[in-house]
mmCIF file of C-alpha atoms in Angstrom:
data_model
loop_
_atom_site.group_PDB
_atom_site.id
_atom_site.type_symbol
_atom_site.label_atom_id
_atom_site.label_comp_id
_atom_site.label_asym_id
_atom_site.label_seq_id
_atom_site.Cartn_x
_atom_site.Cartn_y
_atom_site.Cartn_z
ATOM 1 C CA MET A 1 -18.932 -8.457 -0.374
ATOM 2 C CA ILE A 2 -17.761 -12.117 0.413
ATOM 3 C CA ARG A 3 -18.909 -14.478 -2.563
ATOM 4 C CA ASP A 4 -17.858 -17.722 -1.221
ATOM 5 C CA PRO A 5 -17.241 -17.820 2.368
ATOM 6 C CA GLN A 6 -15.479 -21.144 2.720
ATOM 7 C CA GLU A 7 -13.158 -20.574 -0.226
ATOM 8 C CA LEU A 8 -12.516 -17.059 1.050
ATOM 9 C CA GLU A 9 -11.533 -18.738 4.771
ATOM 10 C CA SER A 10 -9.466 -21.336 2.970
ATOM 11 C CA LEU A 11 -7.305 -18.432 1.366
ATOM 12 C CA LEU A 12 -7.242 -16.307 4.644
ATOM 13 C CA GLY A 13 -5.997 -19.753 6.313
ATOM 14 C CA SER A 14 -3.341 -20.513 3.753
ATOM 15 C CA VAL A 15 -2.106 -16.940 4.149
ATOM 16 C CA ARG A 16 -1.984 -16.864 7.874
ATOM 17 C CA ASP A 17 0.163 -20.253 7.902
ATOM 18 C CA TRP A 18 2.617 -18.782 5.571
ATOM 19 C CA VAL A 19 3.078 -15.447 7.249
ATOM 20 C CA ARG A 20 3.893 -17.800 10.188
ATOM 21 C CA ALA A 21 5.847 -20.559 8.759
ATOM 22 C CA THR A 22 7.797 -18.430 6.151
ATOM 23 C CA ALA A 23 7.546 -14.376 6.471
ATOM 24 C CA HIS A 24 8.198 -14.532 10.229
ATOM 25 C CA PRO A 25 11.514 -16.626 10.011
ATOM 26 C CA ALA A 26 12.896 -14.643 7.043
ATOM 27 C CA GLU A 27 12.567 -11.108 8.918
ATOM 28 C CA ASP A 28 15.867 -10.671 9.902
ATOM 29 C CA ILE A 29 17.023 -12.065 6.315
ATOM 30 C CA VAL A 30 15.027 -9.322 4.769
ATOM 31 C CA ASP A 31 16.585 -6.844 6.988
ATOM 32 C CA GLU A 32 20.070 -7.639 6.577
ATOM 33 C CA ARG A 33 20.131 -7.892 2.927
ATOM 34 C CA ASP A 34 17.522 -5.210 2.383
ATOM 35 C CA GLU A 35 15.542 -6.932 -0.132
ATOM 36 C CA VAL A 36 13.139 -10.143 -0.214
ATOM 37 C CA PRO A 37 14.859 -13.375 -1.186
ATOM 38 C CA ALA A 38 14.022 -14.406 -4.853
ATOM 39 C CA GLU A 39 12.468 -17.841 -3.507
ATOM 40 C CA ILE A 40 10.165 -16.173 -1.409
ATOM 41 C CA VAL A 41 8.988 -13.667 -4.121
ATOM 42 C CA ALA A 42 8.598 -16.955 -6.374
ATOM 43 C CA ASP A 43 6.728 -18.500 -3.764
ATOM 44 C CA MET A 44 4.508 -15.517 -3.356
ATOM 45 C CA ALA A 45 3.973 -15.571 -6.981
ATOM 46 C CA ALA A 46 3.301 -19.119 -7.321
ATOM 47 C CA ARG A 47 0.683 -18.605 -4.594
ATOM 48 C CA GLY A 48 -1.408 -15.967 -6.584
ATOM 49 C CA TYR A 49 -0.467 -13.077 -3.964
ATOM 50 C CA PHE A 50 0.503 -10.797 -6.927
ATOM 51 C CA GLY A 51 -3.104 -10.720 -8.371
ATOM 52 C CA TRP A 52 -5.482 -10.611 -5.900
ATOM 53 C CA SER A 53 -7.388 -7.901 -7.150
ATOM 54 C CA ILE A 54 -6.995 -8.430 -10.781
ATOM 55 C CA PRO A 55 -10.026 -9.752 -12.466
ATOM 56 C CA ALA A 56 -10.081 -13.775 -13.078
ATOM 57 C CA GLU A 57 -10.244 -13.452 -16.797
ATOM 58 C CA TYR A 58 -6.696 -11.815 -16.847
ATOM 59 C CA GLY A 59 -5.013 -14.469 -14.407
ATOM 60 C CA GLY A 60 -5.866 -13.155 -11.229
ATOM 61 C CA LEU A 61 -8.198 -13.853 -8.013
ATOM 62 C CA GLY A 62 -10.572 -11.089 -8.789
ATOM 63 C CA LEU A 63 -11.160 -10.337 -5.015
ATOM 64 C CA THR A 64 -13.956 -7.968 -3.951
ATOM 65 C CA THR A 65 -12.439 -5.084 -1.857
ATOM 66 C CA GLU A 66 -13.994 -6.676 1.376
ATOM 67 C CA GLU A 67 -11.989 -9.933 0.472
ATOM 68 C CA LEU A 68 -9.038 -7.886 -0.605
ATOM 69 C CA VAL A 69 -8.822 -6.318 2.947
ATOM 70 C CA LEU A 70 -9.256 -9.263 4.931
ATOM 71 C CA GLY A 71 -6.346 -11.185 3.056
ATOM 72 C CA ALA A 72 -4.324 -7.870 3.421
ATOM 73 C CA MET A 73 -4.922 -8.087 7.020
ATOM 74 C CA GLU A 74 -3.521 -11.437 7.371
ATOM 75 C CA LEU A 75 -0.407 -11.069 4.647
ATOM 76 C CA SER A 76 0.704 -7.585 6.481
ATOM 77 C CA GLN A 77 1.111 -9.320 9.799
ATOM 78 C CA CYS A 78 4.619 -9.787 9.331
ATOM 79 C CA ALA A 79 7.844 -7.369 8.090
ATOM 80 C CA VAL A 80 6.188 -4.616 5.492
ATOM 81 C CA ALA A 81 8.489 -5.638 2.874
ATOM 82 C CA PHE A 82 6.570 -8.803 2.047
ATOM 83 C CA ARG A 83 3.149 -7.506 1.541
ATOM 84 C CA ALA A 84 5.077 -4.230 -0.242
ATOM 85 C CA ARG A 85 6.527 -6.974 -2.581
ATOM 86 C CA VAL A 86 3.381 -7.964 -4.158
ATOM 87 C CA GLY A 87 1.159 -5.127 -2.862
ATOM 88 C CA THR A 88 1.820 -2.694 -5.896
ATOM 89 C CA ASN A 89 0.779 -5.350 -8.170
ATOM 90 C CA THR A 90 -2.748 -5.971 -6.330
ATOM 91 C CA GLY A 91 -2.982 -2.336 -5.466
ATOM 92 C CA ILE A 92 -2.157 0.749 -7.296
ATOM 93 C CA GLY A 93 0.187 -0.789 -9.727
ATOM 94 C CA SER A 94 -2.931 -2.580 -11.634
ATOM 95 C CA GLU A 95 -5.877 -0.625 -10.327
ATOM 96 C CA ALA A 96 -5.478 2.147 -12.862
ATOM 97 C CA LEU A 97 -5.543 -0.643 -15.945
ATOM 98 C CA VAL A 98 -8.493 -2.390 -14.249
ATOM 99 C CA ALA A 99 -10.600 0.782 -13.259
ATOM 100 C CA ASP A 100 -10.038 2.393 -17.051
ATOM 101 C CA GLY A 101 -7.687 0.394 -19.237
ATOM 102 C CA THR A 102 -8.605 -0.217 -22.726
ATOM 103 C CA ASP A 103 -9.096 -4.091 -23.431
ATOM 104 C CA TRP A 104 -5.531 -4.095 -25.332
ATOM 105 C CA GLN A 105 -3.951 -2.408 -22.207
ATOM 106 C CA LYS A 106 -5.697 -4.921 -20.091
ATOM 107 C CA GLN A 107 -4.885 -7.827 -21.904
ATOM 108 C CA THR A 108 -1.227 -7.067 -22.581
ATOM 109 C CA TYR A 109 -0.383 -6.086 -19.055
ATOM 110 C CA LEU A 110 -2.823 -7.482 -16.484
ATOM 111 C CA PRO A 111 -1.815 -11.184 -17.159
ATOM 112 C CA LEU A 112 2.025 -10.262 -16.620
ATOM 113 C CA LEU A 113 1.163 -8.419 -13.327
ATOM 114 C CA ALA A 114 -1.281 -11.126 -11.905
ATOM 115 C CA SER A 115 1.815 -13.739 -12.516
ATOM 116 C CA GLY A 116 4.309 -11.556 -10.840
ATOM 117 C CA GLU A 117 5.933 -11.569 -14.003
ATOM 118 C CA MET A 118 6.233 -7.987 -14.458
ATOM 119 C CA THR A 119 6.355 -5.676 -11.031
ATOM 120 C CA GLY A 120 4.340 -2.815 -11.367
ATOM 121 C CA SER A 121 4.623 1.008 -9.841
ATOM 122 C CA PHE A 122 2.507 3.779 -9.480
ATOM 123 C CA ALA A 123 4.455 7.014 -10.259
ATOM 124 C CA LEU A 124 2.628 10.201 -9.439
ATOM 125 C CA THR A 125 4.740 12.329 -6.485
ATOM 126 C CA GLU A 126 6.560 14.832 -7.751
ATOM 127 C CA PRO A 127 9.310 17.285 -5.664
ATOM 128 C CA GLU A 128 6.504 20.057 -5.747
ATOM 129 C CA ALA A 129 3.656 17.844 -6.396
ATOM 130 C CA GLY A 130 3.104 15.452 -3.655
ATOM 131 C CA SER A 131 -0.249 16.297 -1.375
ATOM 132 C CA ASP A 132 -1.727 18.221 -4.566
ATOM 133 C CA ALA A 133 -0.815 15.872 -7.127
ATOM 134 C CA SER A 134 -2.744 18.230 -9.386
ATOM 135 C CA ALA A 135 0.090 20.498 -9.323
ATOM 136 C CA LEU A 136 2.351 18.029 -11.089
ATOM 137 C CA THR A 137 4.448 19.043 -13.984
ATOM 138 C CA THR A 138 5.853 15.948 -15.877
ATOM 139 C CA SER A 139 4.874 16.643 -19.182
ATOM 140 C CA ALA A 140 3.666 14.383 -21.950
ATOM 141 C CA ARG A 141 3.868 15.996 -25.665
ATOM 142 C CA ARG A 142 2.096 14.127 -28.733
ATOM 143 C CA ASP A 143 4.296 13.211 -31.210
ATOM 144 C CA GLY A 144 2.906 11.231 -34.406
ATOM 145 C CA ASP A 145 1.717 8.126 -32.751
ATOM 146 C CA ASP A 146 3.767 8.352 -29.646
ATOM 147 C CA TYR A 147 3.889 10.851 -26.631
ATOM 148 C CA ILE A 148 7.585 12.127 -25.493
ATOM 149 C CA LEU A 149 7.420 12.173 -21.422
ATOM 150 C CA ASP A 150 9.507 14.284 -19.498
ATOM 151 C CA GLY A 151 10.027 15.004 -15.816
ATOM 152 C CA MET A 152 10.784 13.393 -12.370
ATOM 153 C CA LYS A 153 8.906 11.345 -9.873
ATOM 154 C CA CYS A 154 9.956 10.818 -6.306
ATOM 155 C CA TYR A 155 9.137 8.702 -3.416
ATOM 156 C CA ILE A 156 7.981 6.018 -5.658
ATOM 157 C CA THR A 157 7.321 2.528 -4.206
ATOM 158 C CA ASN A 158 9.103 -0.234 -6.000
ATOM 159 C CA ALA A 159 10.795 2.184 -8.291
ATOM 160 C CA PRO A 160 14.183 0.563 -8.545
ATOM 161 C CA ILE A 161 13.012 -2.859 -9.268
ATOM 162 C CA ALA A 162 9.569 -2.315 -10.926
ATOM 163 C CA ASP A 163 8.977 -3.153 -14.797
ATOM 164 C CA LEU A 164 6.016 -1.147 -15.409
ATOM 165 C CA PHE A 165 5.289 1.886 -14.179
ATOM 166 C CA THR A 166 1.813 4.151 -14.381
ATOM 167 C CA VAL A 167 2.934 7.517 -14.813
ATOM 168 C CA MET A 168 0.928 10.627 -14.567
ATOM 169 C CA ALA A 169 1.935 13.632 -16.670
ATOM 170 C CA ARG A 170 0.540 16.850 -18.112
ATOM 171 C CA THR A 171 -0.679 16.462 -21.753
ATOM 172 C CA ASP A 172 -2.330 20.047 -21.929
ATOM 173 C CA PRO A 173 0.228 22.642 -20.499
ATOM 174 C CA ASP A 174 -2.577 25.285 -20.967
ATOM 175 C CA THR A 175 -4.829 23.604 -18.707
ATOM 176 C CA PRO A 176 -3.686 24.173 -15.063
ATOM 177 C CA GLY A 177 -4.968 21.488 -12.182
ATOM 178 C CA ALA A 178 -6.110 18.024 -12.454
ATOM 179 C CA ARG A 179 -7.952 18.741 -15.907
ATOM 180 C CA GLY A 180 -4.851 18.810 -18.094
ATOM 181 C CA VAL A 181 -3.445 15.550 -16.699
ATOM 182 C CA SER A 182 -3.185 12.074 -18.441
ATOM 183 C CA ALA A 183 -1.786 8.650 -17.338
ATOM 184 C CA PHE A 184 0.559 6.427 -19.145
ATOM 185 C CA LEU A 185 1.934 2.957 -19.037
ATOM 186 C CA VAL A 186 5.375 3.005 -18.984
ATOM 187 C CA GLU A 187 8.063 0.154 -19.473
ATOM 188 C CA ARG A 188 11.350 0.325 -18.219
ATOM 189 C CA SER A 189 12.856 -0.870 -21.186
ATOM 190 C CA MET A 190 12.017 2.401 -23.056
ATOM 191 C CA PRO A 191 14.923 4.564 -23.612
ATOM 192 C CA GLY A 192 14.954 7.422 -21.469
ATOM 193 C CA LEU A 193 13.333 6.176 -18.310
ATOM 194 C CA THR A 194 16.055 5.442 -15.387
ATOM 195 C CA THR A 195 15.516 4.835 -12.026
ATOM 196 C CA SER A 196 17.436 5.750 -8.623
ATOM 197 C CA ALA A 197 18.832 3.508 -6.271
ATOM 198 C CA GLY A 198 16.396 2.883 -3.284
ATOM 199 C CA TYR A 199 16.722 5.605 -0.632
ATOM 200 C CA ARG A 200 18.332 4.912 2.650
ATOM 201 C CA MET A 201 15.115 4.894 4.683
ATOM 202 C CA MET A 202 14.186 4.970 8.555
ATOM 203 C CA GLY A 203 12.641 1.576 8.105
ATOM 204 C CA GLN A 204 10.688 -0.622 5.728
ATOM 205 C CA ARG A 205 14.234 -2.339 4.352
ATOM 206 C CA GLY A 206 13.434 -4.723 1.732
ATOM 207 C CA SER A 207 11.014 -2.459 0.090
ATOM 208 C CA PRO A 208 12.639 -0.118 -2.429
ATOM 209 C CA VAL A 209 11.599 3.263 -3.026
ATOM 210 C CA GLY A 210 12.994 5.830 -5.035
ATOM 211 C CA GLU A 211 13.051 7.996 -8.305
ATOM 212 C CA VAL A 212 11.837 7.756 -11.639
ATOM 213 C CA HIS A 213 13.662 9.943 -14.313
ATOM 214 C CA LEU A 214 11.792 10.449 -17.554
ATOM 215 C CA SER A 215 14.064 12.279 -20.389
ATOM 216 C CA GLY A 216 12.308 12.351 -23.570
ATOM 217 C CA VAL A 217 10.786 8.838 -23.215
ATOM 218 C CA ARG A 218 8.970 7.846 -26.456
ATOM 219 C CA VAL A 219 5.514 5.970 -25.201
ATOM 220 C CA PRO A 220 3.354 4.605 -27.958
ATOM 221 C CA ALA A 221 -0.268 6.390 -27.732
ATOM 222 C CA ARG A 222 -2.049 3.151 -27.146
ATOM 223 C CA ASN A 223 -0.301 3.138 -23.854
ATOM 224 C CA LEU A 224 -2.287 6.255 -22.797
ATOM 225 C CA ILE A 225 -4.573 4.658 -20.039
ATOM 226 C CA GLY A 226 -7.970 4.813 -21.556
ATOM 227 C CA GLY A 227 -7.075 6.232 -24.746
ATOM 228 C CA VAL A 228 -8.447 9.541 -23.450
ATOM 229 C CA GLU A 229 -6.207 12.800 -22.572
ATOM 230 C CA GLY A 230 -6.927 14.451 -19.240
ATOM 231 C CA GLN A 231 -8.513 11.742 -17.460
ATOM 232 C CA GLY A 232 -5.426 10.815 -15.716
ATOM 233 C CA PHE A 233 -6.404 12.273 -12.293
ATOM 234 C CA ARG A 234 -9.753 11.161 -12.386
ATOM 235 C CA THR A 235 -8.238 7.816 -12.700
ATOM 236 C CA ALA A 236 -5.732 8.246 -9.740
ATOM 237 C CA MET A 237 -8.296 9.088 -7.504
ATOM 238 C CA LYS A 238 -9.989 5.954 -8.056
ATOM 239 C CA VAL A 239 -7.159 4.065 -7.874
ATOM 240 C CA LEU A 240 -6.230 6.088 -4.515
ATOM 241 C CA ASN A 241 -9.714 5.701 -3.127
ATOM 242 C CA LYS A 242 -9.565 2.066 -3.376
ATOM 243 C CA GLN A 243 -5.876 2.090 -2.071
ATOM 244 C CA ARG A 244 -6.688 4.057 0.876
ATOM 245 C CA ILE A 245 -9.078 1.412 2.130
ATOM 246 C CA HIS A 246 -6.652 -1.378 1.063
ATOM 247 C CA LEU A 247 -3.736 0.771 3.066
ATOM 248 C CA ALA A 248 -6.045 0.800 6.305
ATOM 249 C CA ALA A 249 -6.017 -2.781 6.451
ATOM 250 C CA LEU A 250 -2.584 -2.875 5.512
ATOM 251 C CA CYS A 251 -1.894 -0.587 8.655
ATOM 252 C CA THR A 252 -4.296 -2.966 10.957
ATOM 253 C CA GLY A 253 -2.069 -6.198 10.114
ATOM 254 C CA PRO A 254 1.157 -4.871 11.663
ATOM 255 C CA ALA A 255 -0.989 -3.519 14.621
ATOM 256 C CA ILE A 256 -2.273 -7.181 15.193
ATOM 257 C CA ARG A 257 1.304 -8.492 15.165
ATOM 258 C CA MET A 258 2.618 -5.809 17.459
ATOM 259 C CA LEU A 259 0.352 -6.335 19.903
ATOM 260 C CA ASP A 260 0.661 -10.487 19.752
ATOM 261 C CA MET A 261 4.179 -9.942 20.518
ATOM 262 C CA ALA A 262 3.548 -7.692 23.251
ATOM 263 C CA LEU A 263 1.074 -9.807 24.918
ATOM 264 C CA GLU A 264 3.410 -12.763 24.716
ATOM 265 C CA HIS A 265 6.381 -10.327 26.185
ATOM 266 C CA ALA A 266 3.660 -9.057 29.213
ATOM 267 C CA GLU A 267 2.823 -12.710 29.946
ATOM 268 C CA THR A 268 6.323 -14.121 30.189
ATOM 269 C CA ARG A 269 8.155 -11.003 31.366
ATOM 270 C CA HIS A 270 8.147 -11.187 35.240
ATOM 271 C CA GLN A 271 8.852 -8.349 37.981
ATOM 272 C CA SER A 272 8.596 -8.780 41.511
ATOM 273 C CA GLY A 273 7.427 -12.390 41.091
ATOM 274 C CA ARG A 274 4.414 -11.687 38.722
ATOM 275 C CA ALA A 275 3.939 -11.308 35.031
ATOM 276 C CA ILE A 276 4.044 -7.611 34.093
ATOM 277 C CA ALA A 277 0.671 -8.380 32.465
ATOM 278 C CA ASP A 278 -0.936 -8.376 36.025
ATOM 279 C CA PHE A 279 0.251 -4.701 36.617
ATOM 280 C CA GLN A 280 -2.800 -2.687 35.860
ATOM 281 C CA LEU A 281 -0.986 0.266 33.804
ATOM 282 C CA VAL A 282 0.696 -2.400 31.622
ATOM 283 C CA ALA A 283 -2.742 -3.919 31.035
ATOM 284 C CA ALA A 284 -4.495 -0.891 30.364
ATOM 285 C CA LEU A 285 -1.715 -0.228 27.281
ATOM 286 C CA LEU A 286 -2.653 -3.651 26.065
ATOM 287 C CA ALA A 287 -6.226 -3.157 26.208
ATOM 288 C CA ASP A 288 -5.976 0.211 24.388
ATOM 289 C CA CYS A 289 -4.304 -1.363 21.693
ATOM 290 C CA ARG A 290 -6.889 -3.941 21.058
ATOM 291 C CA THR A 291 -9.380 -1.283 20.992
ATOM 292 C CA ASP A 292 -7.661 0.896 18.465
ATOM 293 C CA ILE A 293 -7.546 -2.142 16.281
ATOM 294 C CA GLU A 294 -10.860 -3.533 16.707
ATOM 295 C CA ALA A 295 -12.036 0.151 15.423
ATOM 296 C CA ALA A 296 -9.874 0.314 12.692
ATOM 297 C CA ARG A 297 -10.880 -3.427 11.675
ATOM 298 C CA ALA A 298 -14.676 -2.425 11.708
ATOM 299 C CA LEU A 299 -14.178 0.920 10.158
ATOM 300 C CA VAL A 300 -12.110 -0.837 6.956
ATOM 301 C CA LEU A 301 -14.854 -3.340 6.537
ATOM 302 C CA GLN A 302 -17.723 -1.308 6.670
ATOM 303 C CA THR A 303 -16.232 0.831 3.911
ATOM 304 C CA ALA A 304 -14.716 -1.854 1.985
ATOM 305 C CA ARG A 305 -18.599 -3.033 1.896
ATOM 306 C CA ALA A 306 -20.000 0.222 0.735
ATOM 307 C CA ARG A 307 -17.212 0.281 -2.225
ATOM 308 C CA ASP A 308 -18.596 -3.216 -3.108
ATOM 309 C CA GLU A 309 -22.224 -1.785 -3.309
ATOM 310 C CA GLY A 310 -21.052 0.651 -5.817
ATOM 311 C CA ARG A 311 -21.197 3.540 -3.147
ATOM 312 C CA ASP A 312 -19.245 6.787 -3.544
ATOM 313 C CA ILE A 313 -16.487 6.555 -0.531
ATOM 314 C CA ALA A 314 -14.580 9.092 -1.021
ATOM 315 C CA LEU A 315 -15.190 10.547 2.409
ATOM 316 C CA GLU A 316 -14.985 7.036 4.189
ATOM 317 C CA ALA A 317 -11.923 6.178 2.477
ATOM 318 C CA SER A 318 -9.657 9.328 4.106
ATOM 319 C CA ILE A 319 -11.565 8.603 7.370
ATOM 320 C CA CYS A 320 -10.222 4.885 6.987
ATOM 321 C CA LYS A 321 -6.552 5.604 6.182
ATOM 322 C CA TYR A 322 -6.273 8.470 8.463
ATOM 323 C CA PHE A 323 -7.549 6.556 11.460
ATOM 324 C CA ALA A 324 -6.027 3.318 10.893
ATOM 325 C CA SER A 325 -2.725 4.629 10.136
ATOM 326 C CA GLU A 326 -2.732 6.996 13.303
ATOM 327 C CA ALA A 327 -4.142 3.838 15.379
ATOM 328 C CA CYS A 328 -1.293 1.972 14.471
ATOM 329 C CA GLY A 329 1.250 4.278 15.373
ATOM 330 C CA ARG A 330 -0.517 4.530 18.762
ATOM 331 C CA VAL A 331 -0.319 0.816 19.038
ATOM 332 C CA ALA A 332 3.115 0.788 18.128
ATOM 333 C CA ASP A 333 4.165 3.377 20.578
ATOM 334 C CA ARG A 334 2.200 1.344 23.762
ATOM 335 C CA CYS A 335 3.901 -1.782 22.429
ATOM 336 C CA VAL A 336 7.476 -0.465 22.892
ATOM 337 C CA GLN A 337 6.515 0.799 26.146
ATOM 338 C CA VAL A 338 5.120 -2.738 27.284
ATOM 339 C CA PHE A 339 8.956 -3.887 26.403
ATOM 340 C CA GLY A 340 10.323 -1.137 28.291
ATOM 341 C CA GLY A 341 14.275 -1.104 27.601
ATOM 342 C CA ALA A 342 13.971 -4.229 25.366
ATOM 343 C CA GLY A 343 12.002 -2.413 23.158
ATOM 344 C CA TYR A 344 14.311 0.277 22.152
ATOM 345 C CA VAL A 345 17.190 -2.538 21.624
ATOM 346 C CA ALA A 346 17.238 -3.903 18.354
ATOM 347 C CA ASP A 347 19.340 -7.084 19.663
ATOM 348 C CA HIS A 348 16.515 -7.624 22.237
ATOM 349 C CA SER A 349 13.399 -7.445 20.442
ATOM 350 C CA SER A 350 11.988 -6.988 16.601
ATOM 351 C CA ILE A 351 9.334 -4.679 18.038
ATOM 352 C CA GLU A 352 11.610 -1.603 17.530
ATOM 353 C CA ARG A 353 11.831 -2.919 13.724
ATOM 354 C CA TYR A 354 8.008 -2.657 13.429
ATOM 355 C CA TYR A 355 8.090 0.597 15.342
ATOM 356 C CA ARG A 356 10.320 2.272 12.619
ATOM 357 C CA ASP A 357 8.391 0.577 9.585
ATOM 358 C CA ILE A 358 4.943 1.711 10.325
ATOM 359 C CA ARG A 359 5.907 5.326 10.845
ATOM 360 C CA LEU A 360 5.836 5.716 7.046
ATOM 361 C CA PHE A 361 2.026 4.620 7.100
ATOM 362 C CA ARG A 362 0.966 8.146 8.182
ATOM 363 C CA LEU A 363 2.612 10.143 5.003
ATOM 364 C CA TYR A 364 2.117 7.894 2.180
ATOM 365 C CA GLU A 365 -1.230 7.785 0.316
ATOM 366 C CA GLY A 366 -1.801 11.041 1.571
ATOM 367 C CA THR A 367 -0.259 12.399 4.971
ATOM 368 C CA SER A 368 -2.736 12.249 7.976
ATOM 369 C CA GLN A 369 -3.155 16.212 7.651
ATOM 370 C CA ILE A 370 -4.184 16.056 3.969
ATOM 371 C CA HIS A 371 -6.511 13.482 5.156
ATOM 372 C CA GLN A 372 -8.027 15.846 7.821
ATOM 373 C CA LEU A 373 -8.493 18.716 5.284
ATOM 374 C CA ASN A 374 -9.943 16.192 2.844
ATOM 375 C CA ILE A 375 -12.202 14.705 5.308
ATOM 376 C CA MET A 376 -13.437 18.468 6.138
ATOM 377 C CA LYS A 377 -13.880 19.336 2.431
ATOM 378 C CA GLN A 378 -16.005 15.918 1.786
ATOM 379 C CA MET A 379 -18.216 17.016 4.711
ATOM 380 C CA ARG A 380 -18.853 20.631 3.603
ATOM 381 C CA ARG A 381 -19.694 19.261 0.110
ATOM 382 C CA ALA A 382 -22.382 16.895 1.512
ATOM 383 C CA ARG A 383 -23.851 19.889 3.229
ATOM 384 C CA ALA A 384 -24.008 21.811 0.096
#
């Protein structure tokens, strides 16, 4: 749902200009330093990028799902680190609060997330509870007016730099699966919470991912999201269904950027006196890229509109994430092929960095294989 087309176009145009004027020239710096420079983070905060989907009454822009994905497609047409720096705040880092938080929780934390004063992180995955998140073992034991949290989370985006963690923990050890899981807001300053250094990863430099360790962390009961035990997994699914649409858009933006780079190369690179874009097999690679991008874009927008209409989009969200992440991988592979040997050499082109960066898309927010299983499960459920 687009509420004000003119206002939205102004936002998208501003983001488009920022990506080209600020983000693109800084990509090498981010790669070298393995962090987004503080002045760029401050600039993104001043532009409101941290609060896109946070309601306006808490300092955000209150974008609808359709507006959010259109913005995401623009913001992600640069190195992944830029959108990842703000993405948790306007996505999984705040969505649990927006969906199920109490009035006190929203008033306390959402303005800080919307302004970028706090960086959020969503701590769900564990060493033995990734694809089946309901198998998590992190525990939360009630102790008077507090809960005591113990456990470990891994592969958590922004863990090394986050100020506020949405932590999924088991409050009922006697109830297996999802029903015994609750969600908590845990501040970095709470004693017993520590994080690892960022992992050394294949790609996505500048976007820190690490572990969260909880050892006797005392969390006030008022930080139990929604104030009700046993609702954490349901909250997580609300968050992830929206985030999967959001992530599908964030897969589509880099694909657009890679195709732009490959098309420019194909028009300017000559062999035998001709631009390689004139060779039919090269042209076919580029045409297939555009087809994948348009299909992903249409699917994302269709699903975003369905969510804004209040429809159950569990099936469609999985389809979006699965298709868009796989399509982005196909686009990356074809674009490296168009560049030829130069596409494999870091000194000659940044296409190899994009190729490494986007590989993670097919793993997080549910692997492609998990989404295939979920799609089948949802189809069978619809037939029952």
